[in-house]
Amino acid sequence: MSYDIDITKTPPAHEPERQYYYMAKAKDFVEKKSKEIGRPMTYFVKTFGCTMNSKNKIPKTL
């Protein structure tokens, strides 16, 4: 699916157009910053365990 996204306008109000807007905005930022620093940007993701839904909760023990 292809969207014509103008990141100079306000974000769309509905999904998934809103998500595509912010992905395009982030891509634009990374491209500009990479040119500014003269190298590709990298990233690091740190997770803090997993989230569980209520169906998978571990029972509390005393």
Short mmCIF file of N, CA, C and O in Angstrom, two decimals:
data_model
loop_
_atom_site.label_atom_id
_atom_site.label_comp_id
_atom_site.label_asym_id
_atom_site.label_seq_id
_atom_site.Cartn_x
_atom_site.Cartn_y
_atom_site.Cartn_z
N MET A 1 0.85 -1.18 0.00
CA MET A 1 0.00 0.00 0.00
C MET A 1 0.90 1.25 0.00
O MET A 1 1.85 1.34 0.74
N SER A 2 0.60 2.17 -0.83
CA SER A 2 1.41 3.37 -0.95
C SER A 2 0.59 4.61 -0.58
O SER A 2 -0.55 4.75 -1.00
N TYR A 3 1.18 5.45 0.21
CA TYR A 3 0.52 6.70 0.62
C TYR A 3 1.38 7.88 0.19
O TYR A 3 2.60 7.83 0.28
N ASP A 4 0.75 8.94 -0.27
CA ASP A 4 1.46 10.19 -0.51
C ASP A 4 1.47 10.93 0.81
O ASP A 4 0.43 11.42 1.26
N ILE A 5 2.64 11.01 1.43
CA ILE A 5 2.74 11.56 2.77
C ILE A 5 3.47 12.89 2.71
O ILE A 5 4.59 12.97 2.21
N ASP A 6 2.83 13.92 3.21
CA ASP A 6 3.44 15.24 3.30
C ASP A 6 3.73 15.53 4.76
O ASP A 6 2.83 15.84 5.54
N ILE A 7 5.01 15.41 5.16
CA ILE A 7 5.37 15.57 6.57
C ILE A 7 5.41 17.03 7.00
O ILE A 7 5.66 17.31 8.16
N THR A 8 5.15 17.95 6.07
CA THR A 8 5.09 19.36 6.46
C THR A 8 3.71 19.73 6.97
O THR A 8 3.53 20.80 7.54
N LYS A 9 2.74 18.85 6.77
CA LYS A 9 1.37 19.10 7.25
C LYS A 9 1.18 18.47 8.62
O LYS A 9 2.05 17.75 9.12
N THR A 10 0.04 18.72 9.22
CA THR A 10 -0.25 18.13 10.53
C THR A 10 -0.49 16.62 10.37
O THR A 10 -0.91 16.17 9.31
N PRO A 11 -0.23 15.84 11.42
CA PRO A 11 -0.42 14.39 11.34
C PRO A 11 -1.88 14.01 11.09
O PRO A 11 -2.78 14.68 11.59
N PRO A 12 -2.11 12.94 10.35
CA PRO A 12 -3.48 12.46 10.16
C PRO A 12 -4.09 12.04 11.49
O PRO A 12 -3.39 11.70 12.44
N ALA A 13 -5.40 12.04 11.56
CA ALA A 13 -6.09 11.71 12.80
C ALA A 13 -6.33 10.22 12.96
O ALA A 13 -6.56 9.75 14.07
N HIS A 14 -6.28 9.46 11.87
CA HIS A 14 -6.66 8.05 11.94
C HIS A 14 -5.51 7.13 11.55
O HIS A 14 -4.62 7.51 10.81
N GLU A 15 -5.58 5.91 12.08
CA GLU A 15 -4.62 4.87 11.75
C GLU A 15 -5.05 4.19 10.46
O GLU A 15 -6.23 4.14 10.18
N PRO A 16 -4.20 3.62 9.65
CA PRO A 16 -2.75 3.56 9.77
C PRO A 16 -2.05 4.76 9.15
O PRO A 16 -0.83 4.86 9.20
N GLU A 17 -2.81 5.69 8.58
CA GLU A 17 -2.19 6.86 7.96
C GLU A 17 -1.30 7.62 8.95
O GLU A 17 -0.23 8.11 8.59
N ARG A 18 -1.74 7.69 10.20
CA ARG A 18 -0.97 8.39 11.23
C ARG A 18 0.39 7.71 11.44
O ARG A 18 1.42 8.37 11.60
N GLN A 19 0.40 6.38 11.47
CA GLN A 19 1.65 5.65 11.65
C GLN A 19 2.59 5.88 10.47
O GLN A 19 3.80 6.08 10.65
N TYR A 20 2.04 5.82 9.26
CA TYR A 20 2.86 6.07 8.07
C TYR A 20 3.44 7.48 8.08
O TYR A 20 4.57 7.70 7.66
N TYR A 21 2.68 8.44 8.56
CA TYR A 21 3.16 9.83 8.66
C TYR A 21 4.39 9.89 9.56
O TYR A 21 5.42 10.47 9.20
N TYR A 22 4.30 9.29 10.76
CA TYR A 22 5.43 9.35 11.69
C TYR A 22 6.62 8.52 11.22
O TYR A 22 7.77 8.90 11.47
N MET A 23 6.38 7.42 10.51
CA MET A 23 7.50 6.66 9.94
C MET A 23 8.23 7.49 8.88
O MET A 23 9.46 7.49 8.82
N ALA A 24 7.47 8.21 8.06
CA ALA A 24 8.09 9.07 7.04
C ALA A 24 8.87 10.20 7.69
O ALA A 24 9.95 10.57 7.24
N LYS A 25 8.32 10.75 8.76
CA LYS A 25 8.99 11.84 9.47
C LYS A 25 10.31 11.35 10.09
O LYS A 25 11.33 12.01 10.02
N ALA A 26 10.29 10.15 10.68
CA ALA A 26 11.50 9.57 11.27
C ALA A 26 12.54 9.28 10.18
O ALA A 26 13.73 9.54 10.37
N LYS A 27 12.09 8.75 9.05
CA LYS A 27 13.01 8.45 7.95
C LYS A 27 13.68 9.73 7.45
O LYS A 27 14.89 9.76 7.21
N ASP A 28 12.91 10.80 7.33
CA ASP A 28 13.46 12.08 6.90
C ASP A 28 14.50 12.59 7.90
O ASP A 28 15.57 13.05 7.52
N PHE A 29 14.20 12.47 9.19
CA PHE A 29 15.14 12.91 10.23
C PHE A 29 16.45 12.13 10.14
O PHE A 29 17.53 12.72 10.19
N VAL A 30 16.35 10.80 10.00
CA VAL A 30 17.55 9.96 9.94
C VAL A 30 18.40 10.30 8.72
O VAL A 30 19.62 10.39 8.81
N GLU A 31 17.75 10.51 7.57
CA GLU A 31 18.50 10.87 6.36
C GLU A 31 19.24 12.19 6.54
O GLU A 31 20.41 12.31 6.19
N LYS A 32 18.56 13.19 7.09
CA LYS A 32 19.20 14.50 7.30
C LYS A 32 20.33 14.41 8.31
O LYS A 32 21.41 14.98 8.12
N LYS A 33 20.11 13.70 9.41
CA LYS A 33 21.13 13.58 10.45
C LYS A 33 22.34 12.80 9.94
O LYS A 33 23.48 13.14 10.25
N SER A 34 22.11 11.76 9.14
CA SER A 34 23.21 10.98 8.57
C SER A 34 24.10 11.86 7.68
O SER A 34 25.32 11.76 7.73
N LYS A 35 23.47 12.70 6.87
CA LYS A 35 24.25 13.62 6.03
C LYS A 35 25.02 14.62 6.89
O LYS A 35 26.17 14.94 6.61
N GLU A 36 24.38 15.09 7.96
CA GLU A 36 25.01 16.08 8.84
C GLU A 36 26.26 15.52 9.53
O GLU A 36 27.28 16.19 9.62
N ILE A 37 26.18 14.27 10.00
CA ILE A 37 27.31 13.69 10.72
C ILE A 37 28.28 12.94 9.81
O ILE A 37 29.35 12.54 10.24
N GLY A 38 27.89 12.75 8.55
CA GLY A 38 28.79 12.16 7.58
C GLY A 38 28.90 10.65 7.64
O GLY A 38 29.88 10.08 7.15
N ARG A 39 27.95 9.99 8.24
CA ARG A 39 27.95 8.52 8.31
C ARG A 39 26.53 8.04 8.58
O ARG A 39 25.70 8.81 9.05
N PRO A 40 26.28 6.77 8.31
CA PRO A 40 24.95 6.23 8.63
C PRO A 40 24.72 6.21 10.14
O PRO A 40 25.66 5.97 10.91
N MET A 41 23.52 6.49 10.54
CA MET A 41 23.20 6.43 11.97
C MET A 41 22.96 4.97 12.37
O MET A 41 22.57 4.15 11.56
N THR A 42 23.24 4.66 13.62
CA THR A 42 22.98 3.34 14.17
C THR A 42 22.03 3.49 15.35
O THR A 42 21.76 4.60 15.80
N TYR A 43 21.55 2.37 15.86
CA TYR A 43 20.64 2.43 17.00
C TYR A 43 20.88 1.23 17.91
O TYR A 43 21.53 0.25 17.55
N PHE A 44 20.37 1.34 19.11
CA PHE A 44 20.49 0.29 20.11
C PHE A 44 19.13 0.14 20.77
O PHE A 44 18.53 1.13 21.19
N VAL A 45 18.65 -1.09 20.85
CA VAL A 45 17.36 -1.35 21.49
C VAL A 45 17.61 -2.16 22.75
O VAL A 45 18.23 -3.23 22.70
N LYS A 46 17.15 -1.65 23.88
CA LYS A 46 17.27 -2.38 25.13
C LYS A 46 15.87 -2.72 25.61
O LYS A 46 15.02 -1.84 25.74
N THR A 47 15.63 -3.98 25.86
CA THR A 47 14.32 -4.39 26.35
C THR A 47 14.40 -4.68 27.84
O THR A 47 15.46 -4.98 28.37
N PHE A 48 13.30 -4.59 28.50
CA PHE A 48 13.23 -4.81 29.94
C PHE A 48 12.29 -5.99 30.24
O PHE A 48 11.30 -5.85 30.94
N GLY A 49 12.59 -7.14 29.69
CA GLY A 49 11.75 -8.30 29.90
C GLY A 49 10.58 -8.30 28.94
O GLY A 49 10.50 -7.53 28.01
N CYS A 50 9.65 -9.20 29.21
CA CYS A 50 8.51 -9.31 28.32
C CYS A 50 7.25 -8.81 29.03
O CYS A 50 7.16 -8.80 30.24
N THR A 51 6.30 -8.41 28.24
CA THR A 51 5.00 -8.06 28.80
C THR A 51 4.10 -9.26 28.58
O THR A 51 4.19 -9.94 27.57
N MET A 52 3.26 -9.50 29.53
CA MET A 52 2.35 -10.64 29.40
C MET A 52 0.92 -10.13 29.49
O MET A 52 0.63 -9.21 30.25
N ASN A 53 0.06 -10.76 28.74
CA ASN A 53 -1.33 -10.37 28.85
C ASN A 53 -1.96 -11.11 30.03
O ASN A 53 -1.36 -12.01 30.63
N SER A 54 -3.17 -10.74 30.41
CA SER A 54 -3.79 -11.28 31.61
C SER A 54 -3.98 -12.80 31.54
O SER A 54 -3.98 -13.48 32.56
N LYS A 55 -4.11 -13.35 30.35
CA LYS A 55 -4.30 -14.79 30.20
C LYS A 55 -3.04 -15.56 30.59
O LYS A 55 -3.11 -16.70 31.04
N ASN A 56 -1.87 -14.93 30.45
CA ASN A 56 -0.60 -15.60 30.71
C ASN A 56 0.05 -15.21 32.03
O ASN A 56 1.20 -15.51 32.25
N LYS A 57 -0.67 -14.53 32.89
CA LYS A 57 -0.07 -14.05 34.14
C LYS A 57 0.37 -15.23 35.02
O LYS A 57 -0.29 -16.24 35.10
N ILE A 58 1.50 -15.01 35.67
CA ILE A 58 1.99 -16.00 36.62
C ILE A 58 1.25 -15.78 37.93
O ILE A 58 1.16 -14.63 38.42
N PRO A 59 0.71 -16.83 38.54
CA PRO A 59 -0.03 -16.64 39.78
C PRO A 59 0.87 -16.12 40.89
O PRO A 59 2.05 -16.52 41.00
N LYS A 60 0.35 -15.21 41.70
CA LYS A 60 1.11 -14.66 42.82
C LYS A 60 1.16 -15.70 43.94
O LYS A 60 0.16 -16.34 44.26
N THR A 61 2.32 -15.87 44.51
CA THR A 61 2.46 -16.78 45.66
C THR A 61 2.87 -15.97 46.86
O THR A 61 3.58 -14.97 46.76
N LEU A 62 2.46 -16.42 48.02
CA LEU A 62 2.80 -15.70 49.26
C LEU A 62 4.01 -16.25 49.89
O LEU A 62 4.48 -17.25 49.84
#
